[in-house]
Tab-separated table of C-alpha atoms in Angstrom:
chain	number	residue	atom	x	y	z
A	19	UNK	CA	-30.988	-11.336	74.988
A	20	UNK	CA	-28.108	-11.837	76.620
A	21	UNK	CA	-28.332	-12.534	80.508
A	22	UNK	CA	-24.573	-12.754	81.381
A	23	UNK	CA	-22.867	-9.254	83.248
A	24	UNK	CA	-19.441	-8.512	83.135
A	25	UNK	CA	-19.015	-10.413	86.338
A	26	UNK	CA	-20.720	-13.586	85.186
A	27	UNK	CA	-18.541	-15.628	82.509
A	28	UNK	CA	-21.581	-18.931	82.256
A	29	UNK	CA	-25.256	-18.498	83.231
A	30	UNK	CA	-27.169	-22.032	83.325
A	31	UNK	CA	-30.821	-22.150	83.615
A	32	UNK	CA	-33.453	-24.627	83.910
A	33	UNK	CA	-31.065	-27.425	82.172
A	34	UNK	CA	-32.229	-30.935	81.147
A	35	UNK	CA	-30.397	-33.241	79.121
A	36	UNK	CA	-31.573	-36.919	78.048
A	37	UNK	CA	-29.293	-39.752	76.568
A	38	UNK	CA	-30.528	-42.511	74.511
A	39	UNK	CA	-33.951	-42.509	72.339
A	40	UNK	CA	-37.192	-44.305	72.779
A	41	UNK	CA	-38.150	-46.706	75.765
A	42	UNK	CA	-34.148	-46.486	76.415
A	43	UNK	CA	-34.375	-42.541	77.276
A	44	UNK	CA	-33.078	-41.489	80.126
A	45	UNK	CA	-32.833	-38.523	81.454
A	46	UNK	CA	-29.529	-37.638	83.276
A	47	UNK	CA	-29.660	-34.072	84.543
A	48	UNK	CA	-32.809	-32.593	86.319
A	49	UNK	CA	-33.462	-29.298	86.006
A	50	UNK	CA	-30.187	-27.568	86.946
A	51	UNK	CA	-29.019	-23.893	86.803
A	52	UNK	CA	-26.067	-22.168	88.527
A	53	UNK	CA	-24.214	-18.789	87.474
A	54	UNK	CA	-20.429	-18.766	87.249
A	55	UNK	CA	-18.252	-15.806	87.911
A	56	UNK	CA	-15.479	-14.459	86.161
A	57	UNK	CA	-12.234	-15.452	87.295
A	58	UNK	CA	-13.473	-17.713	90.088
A	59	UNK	CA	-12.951	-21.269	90.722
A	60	UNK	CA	-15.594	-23.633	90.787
A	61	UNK	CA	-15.758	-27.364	91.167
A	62	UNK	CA	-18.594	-29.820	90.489
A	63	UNK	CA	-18.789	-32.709	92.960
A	64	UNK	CA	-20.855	-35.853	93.595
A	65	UNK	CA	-20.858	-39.601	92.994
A	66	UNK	CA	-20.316	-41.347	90.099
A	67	UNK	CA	-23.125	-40.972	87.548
A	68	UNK	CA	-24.249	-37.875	89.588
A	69	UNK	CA	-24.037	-35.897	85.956
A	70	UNK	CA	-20.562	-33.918	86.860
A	71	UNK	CA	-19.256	-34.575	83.381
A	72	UNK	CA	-22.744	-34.055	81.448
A	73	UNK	CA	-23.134	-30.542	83.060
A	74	UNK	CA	-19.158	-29.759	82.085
A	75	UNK	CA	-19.473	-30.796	78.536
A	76	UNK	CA	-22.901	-29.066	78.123
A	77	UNK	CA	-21.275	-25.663	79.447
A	78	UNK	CA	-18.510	-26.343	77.274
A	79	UNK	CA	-20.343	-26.825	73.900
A	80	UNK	CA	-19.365	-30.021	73.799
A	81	UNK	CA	-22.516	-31.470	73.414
A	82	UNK	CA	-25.611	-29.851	72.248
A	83	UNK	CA	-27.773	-28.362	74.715
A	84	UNK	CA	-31.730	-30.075	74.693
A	85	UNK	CA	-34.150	-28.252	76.785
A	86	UNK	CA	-33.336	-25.151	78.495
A	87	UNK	CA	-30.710	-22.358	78.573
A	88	UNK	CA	-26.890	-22.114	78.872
A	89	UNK	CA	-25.300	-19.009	78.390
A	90	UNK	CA	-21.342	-18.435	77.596
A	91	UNK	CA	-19.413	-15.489	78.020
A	92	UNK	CA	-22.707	-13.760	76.698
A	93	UNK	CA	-23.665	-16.029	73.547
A	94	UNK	CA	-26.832	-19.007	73.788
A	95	UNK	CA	-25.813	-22.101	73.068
A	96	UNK	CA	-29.309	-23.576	72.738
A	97	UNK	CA	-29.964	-23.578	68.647
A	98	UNK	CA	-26.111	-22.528	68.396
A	99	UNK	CA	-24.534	-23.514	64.854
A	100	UNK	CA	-21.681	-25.418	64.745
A	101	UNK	CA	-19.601	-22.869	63.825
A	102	UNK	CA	-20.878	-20.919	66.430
A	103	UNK	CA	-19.965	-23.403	68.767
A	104	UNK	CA	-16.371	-23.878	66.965
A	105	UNK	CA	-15.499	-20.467	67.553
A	106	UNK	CA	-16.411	-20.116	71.494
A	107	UNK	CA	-14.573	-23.452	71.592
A	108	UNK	CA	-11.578	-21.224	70.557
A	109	UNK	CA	-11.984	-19.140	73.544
A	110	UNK	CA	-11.731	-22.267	76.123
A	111	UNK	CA	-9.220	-24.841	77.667
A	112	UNK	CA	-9.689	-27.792	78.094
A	113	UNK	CA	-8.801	-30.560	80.577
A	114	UNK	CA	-9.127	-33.995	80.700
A	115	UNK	CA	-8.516	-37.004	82.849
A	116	UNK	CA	-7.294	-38.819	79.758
A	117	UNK	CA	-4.314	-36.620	77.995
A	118	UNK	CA	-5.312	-37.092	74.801
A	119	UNK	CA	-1.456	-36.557	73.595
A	120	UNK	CA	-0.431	-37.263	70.503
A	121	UNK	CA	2.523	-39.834	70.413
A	122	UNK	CA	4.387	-38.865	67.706
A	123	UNK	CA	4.593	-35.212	68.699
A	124	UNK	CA	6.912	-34.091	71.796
A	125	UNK	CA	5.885	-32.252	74.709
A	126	UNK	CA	6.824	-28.682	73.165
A	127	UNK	CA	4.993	-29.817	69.871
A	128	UNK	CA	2.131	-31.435	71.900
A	129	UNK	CA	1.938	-27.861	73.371
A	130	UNK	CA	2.122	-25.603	70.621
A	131	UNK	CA	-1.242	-27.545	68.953
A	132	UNK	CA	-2.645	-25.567	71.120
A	133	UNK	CA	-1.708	-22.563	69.506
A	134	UNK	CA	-1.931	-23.489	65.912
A	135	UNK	CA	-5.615	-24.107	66.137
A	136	UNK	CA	-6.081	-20.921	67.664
A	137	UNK	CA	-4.081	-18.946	64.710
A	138	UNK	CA	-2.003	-17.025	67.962
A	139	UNK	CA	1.010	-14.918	66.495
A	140	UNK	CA	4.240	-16.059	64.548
A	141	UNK	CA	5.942	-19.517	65.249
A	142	UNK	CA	8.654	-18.143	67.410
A	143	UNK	CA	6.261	-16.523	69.462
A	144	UNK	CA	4.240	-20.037	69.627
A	145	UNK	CA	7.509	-21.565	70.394
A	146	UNK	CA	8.293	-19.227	73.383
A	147	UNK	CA	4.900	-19.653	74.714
A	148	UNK	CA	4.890	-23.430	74.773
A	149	UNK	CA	7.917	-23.410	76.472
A	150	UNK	CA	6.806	-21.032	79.336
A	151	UNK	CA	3.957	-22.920	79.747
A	152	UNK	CA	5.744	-26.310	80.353
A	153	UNK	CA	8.203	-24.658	82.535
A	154	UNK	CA	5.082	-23.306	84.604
A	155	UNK	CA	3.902	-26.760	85.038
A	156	UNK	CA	7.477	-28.008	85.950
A	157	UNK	CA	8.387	-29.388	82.523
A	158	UNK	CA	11.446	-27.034	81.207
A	159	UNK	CA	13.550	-29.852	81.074
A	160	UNK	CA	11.218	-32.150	78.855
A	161	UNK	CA	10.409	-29.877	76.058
A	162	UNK	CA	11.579	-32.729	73.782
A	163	UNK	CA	10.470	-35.647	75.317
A	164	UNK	CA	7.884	-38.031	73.349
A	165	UNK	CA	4.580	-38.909	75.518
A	166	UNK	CA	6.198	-42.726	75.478
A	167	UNK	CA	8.971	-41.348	77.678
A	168	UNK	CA	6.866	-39.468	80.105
A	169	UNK	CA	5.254	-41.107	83.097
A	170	UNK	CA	1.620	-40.610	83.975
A	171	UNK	CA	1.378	-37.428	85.956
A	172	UNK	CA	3.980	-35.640	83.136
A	173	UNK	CA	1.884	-36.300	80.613
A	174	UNK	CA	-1.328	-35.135	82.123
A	175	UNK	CA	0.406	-31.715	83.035
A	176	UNK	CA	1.452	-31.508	79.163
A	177	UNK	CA	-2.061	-31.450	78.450
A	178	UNK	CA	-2.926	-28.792	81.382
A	179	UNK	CA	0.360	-26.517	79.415
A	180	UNK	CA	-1.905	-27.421	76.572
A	181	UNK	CA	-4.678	-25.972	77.881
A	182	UNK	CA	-3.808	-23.149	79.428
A	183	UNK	CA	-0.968	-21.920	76.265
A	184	UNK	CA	-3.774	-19.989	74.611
A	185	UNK	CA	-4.853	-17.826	77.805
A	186	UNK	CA	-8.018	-19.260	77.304
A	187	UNK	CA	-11.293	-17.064	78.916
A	188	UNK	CA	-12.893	-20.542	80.447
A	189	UNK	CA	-10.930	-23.664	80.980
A	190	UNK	CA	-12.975	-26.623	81.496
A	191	UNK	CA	-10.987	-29.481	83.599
A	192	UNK	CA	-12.163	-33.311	84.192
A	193	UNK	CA	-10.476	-34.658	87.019
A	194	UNK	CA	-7.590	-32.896	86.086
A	195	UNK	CA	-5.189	-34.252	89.245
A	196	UNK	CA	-6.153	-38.175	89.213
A	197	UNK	CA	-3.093	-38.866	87.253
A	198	UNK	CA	-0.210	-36.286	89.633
A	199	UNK	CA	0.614	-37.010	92.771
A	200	UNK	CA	-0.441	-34.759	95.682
A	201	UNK	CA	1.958	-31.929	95.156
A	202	UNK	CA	1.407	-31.952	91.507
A	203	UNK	CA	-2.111	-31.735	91.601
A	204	UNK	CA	-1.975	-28.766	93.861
A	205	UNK	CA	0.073	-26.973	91.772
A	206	UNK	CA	-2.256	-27.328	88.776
A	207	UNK	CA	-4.912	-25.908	90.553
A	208	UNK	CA	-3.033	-23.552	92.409
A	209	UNK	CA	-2.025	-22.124	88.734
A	210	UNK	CA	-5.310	-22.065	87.919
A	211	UNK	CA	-6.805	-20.418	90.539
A	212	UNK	CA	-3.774	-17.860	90.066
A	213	UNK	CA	-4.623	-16.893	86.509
A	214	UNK	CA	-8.197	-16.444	87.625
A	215	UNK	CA	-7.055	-13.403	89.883
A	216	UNK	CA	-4.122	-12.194	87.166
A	217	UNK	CA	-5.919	-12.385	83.836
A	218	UNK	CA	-9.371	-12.949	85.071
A	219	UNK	CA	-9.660	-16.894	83.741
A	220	UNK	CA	-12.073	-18.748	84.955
A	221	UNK	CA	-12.619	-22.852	85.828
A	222	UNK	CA	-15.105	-24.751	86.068
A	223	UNK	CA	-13.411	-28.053	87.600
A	224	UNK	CA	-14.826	-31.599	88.293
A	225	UNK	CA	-12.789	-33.468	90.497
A	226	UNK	CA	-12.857	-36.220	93.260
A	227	UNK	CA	-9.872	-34.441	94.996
A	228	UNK	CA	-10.489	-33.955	98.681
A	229	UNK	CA	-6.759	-32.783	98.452
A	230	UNK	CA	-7.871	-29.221	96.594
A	231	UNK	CA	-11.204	-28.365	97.609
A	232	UNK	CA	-10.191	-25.509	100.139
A	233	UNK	CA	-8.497	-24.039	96.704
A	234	UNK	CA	-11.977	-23.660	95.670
A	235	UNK	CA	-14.159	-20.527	95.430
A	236	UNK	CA	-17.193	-22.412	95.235
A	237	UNK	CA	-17.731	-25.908	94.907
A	238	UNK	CA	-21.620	-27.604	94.073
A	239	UNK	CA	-22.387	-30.720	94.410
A	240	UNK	CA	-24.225	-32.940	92.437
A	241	UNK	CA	-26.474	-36.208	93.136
A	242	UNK	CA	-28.947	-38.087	90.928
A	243	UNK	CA	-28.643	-34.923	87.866
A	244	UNK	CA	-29.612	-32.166	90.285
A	245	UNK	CA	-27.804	-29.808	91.743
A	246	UNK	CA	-28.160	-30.851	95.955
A	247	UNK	CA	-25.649	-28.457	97.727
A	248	UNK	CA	-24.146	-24.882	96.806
A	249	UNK	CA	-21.410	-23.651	98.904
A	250	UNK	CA	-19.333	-20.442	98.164
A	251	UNK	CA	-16.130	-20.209	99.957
C-alpha cells in the first residue's frame, strides 16, 4: 500500500544500505527515513562520507534498495523490477557534479537526449524545447557549441538544461553548483526552486554550497549514515 499523499512526492523509512560482501561489509547508512514534499526544495548536507550521495541514488532508483522502504511518487522501490525502475527513471532529472556530456554532440543535441529517451512530442517540438531550456540557463548563444569549446561551469549548466528539458516530477542534483561560479550557481537553484512553485517539481539537492542554503525549504543533515539534524525553513 501506498504511503505517499498528494503532498508527499518520496517517503523514506527505516533505510539501511551496506556496500561490499563478507568480512569487508560495511554498512553506510543507519536507519534513515525522511518524507519529501511536492514541489519543495530540499538539500542533504554533511561531511564527506556522511552517506549524502548513497541516500540520493537510493531515492533515485539508482541503486537497489536493501533493507527497508522507499517510496516514489507512490510506487515501492524495494523488490522493484528493472523495468519498473526504468520507467520512474523517466519521470526524474538528474544532476550531477560530473556533466556526463557527450563530446561529439553540441549543446542543443546534448540537450535534446534528454528528450529522445523520454519519447516527448515531434522533433521540432524537441528542438524548441532544448533551446528554451539553454536560454533559461543563459546558453542561447551556444546552442551549437561542442562540450570541447565550453568552459567548466557551461558545461555543467548544459547538463542542468538536460535535466530539467523533460519537466521532470523529481530532479535529483549532486553538487550541482561546484563547477559555476557564485552567480551561476544561484541561478540554477533559483530555477529550480522556481519550477517547484510553477509546475510543482520537486529537488532533492546535495550540495556543499553555503552560497544557496537560504534558497532551501528544508535542508537535513547527515553524519556517520544517519540523519543528525532536520531543519525546515
Amino acid at each position: 500500500m501506498s504511503r505517499t499523499t498528494g503532498d508527499t512526492a518520496i517517503d523514506v523509512r527505516g533505510l539501511n544500505h551496506w556496500f561490499g560482501n563478507g568480512d569487508a561489509r560495511k554498512q553506510a547508512i543507519w536507519d534513515v527515513s525522511l518524507s519529501v514534499r511536492k514541489g519543495s526544495l530540499t538539500i542533504l548536507m554533511g561531511p564527506s562520507g556522511s552517506g549524502k550521495t548513497t541516500v540520493l541514488t537510493l531515492m533515485g532508483c539508482l541503486r537497489e534498495v536493501q533493507d527497508g522502504s522507499v517510496q516514489l511518487l507512490g510506487n515501492e522501490l524495494k523488490g522493484a523490477t528493472e523495468a519498473q525502475s526504468v520507467a520512474l527513471r523517466r519521470r526524474l532529472g538528474f544532476i550531477f557534479q560530473a556533466h556526463n556530456l557527450h563530446e561529439s554532440l553540441t549543446a542543443a543535441q546534448n540537450v535534446l537526449m534528454g528528450l529522445e529517451v523520454h519519447g516527448h512530442g515531434d522533433l521540432a517540438r524537441q528542438r524548441a524545447a532544448a533551446h528554451h531550456t539553454l536560454g533559461l540557463v543563459g546558453l542561447d548563444d551556444r546552442l551549437d557549441y561542442l562540450p570541447a569549446n565550453l568552459s567548466g561551469g557551461q558545461k555543467q549548466r548544459v547538463a542542468v538544461a538536460r535535466a530539467l528539458v523533460s519537466n521532470p516530477e523529481i530532479v535529483f542534483a549532486d553538487e550541482p553548483t561546484a563547477a559555476l561560479d557564485k552567480d551561476s550557481g544561484r541561478t540554477v537553484v533559483e530555477m529550480l526552486r522556481a519550477l517547484g512553485r510553477e509546475r510543482g517539481t520537486t529537488t532533492v539537492m546535495v550540495t556543499h554550497d553555503n552560497r544557496i542554503l537560504e534558497l532551501a525549504d528544508r535542508i537535513v543533515t547527515l553524519e556517520d549514515g544517519r540523519i543528525v539534524k532536520d531543519e525546515d525553513r
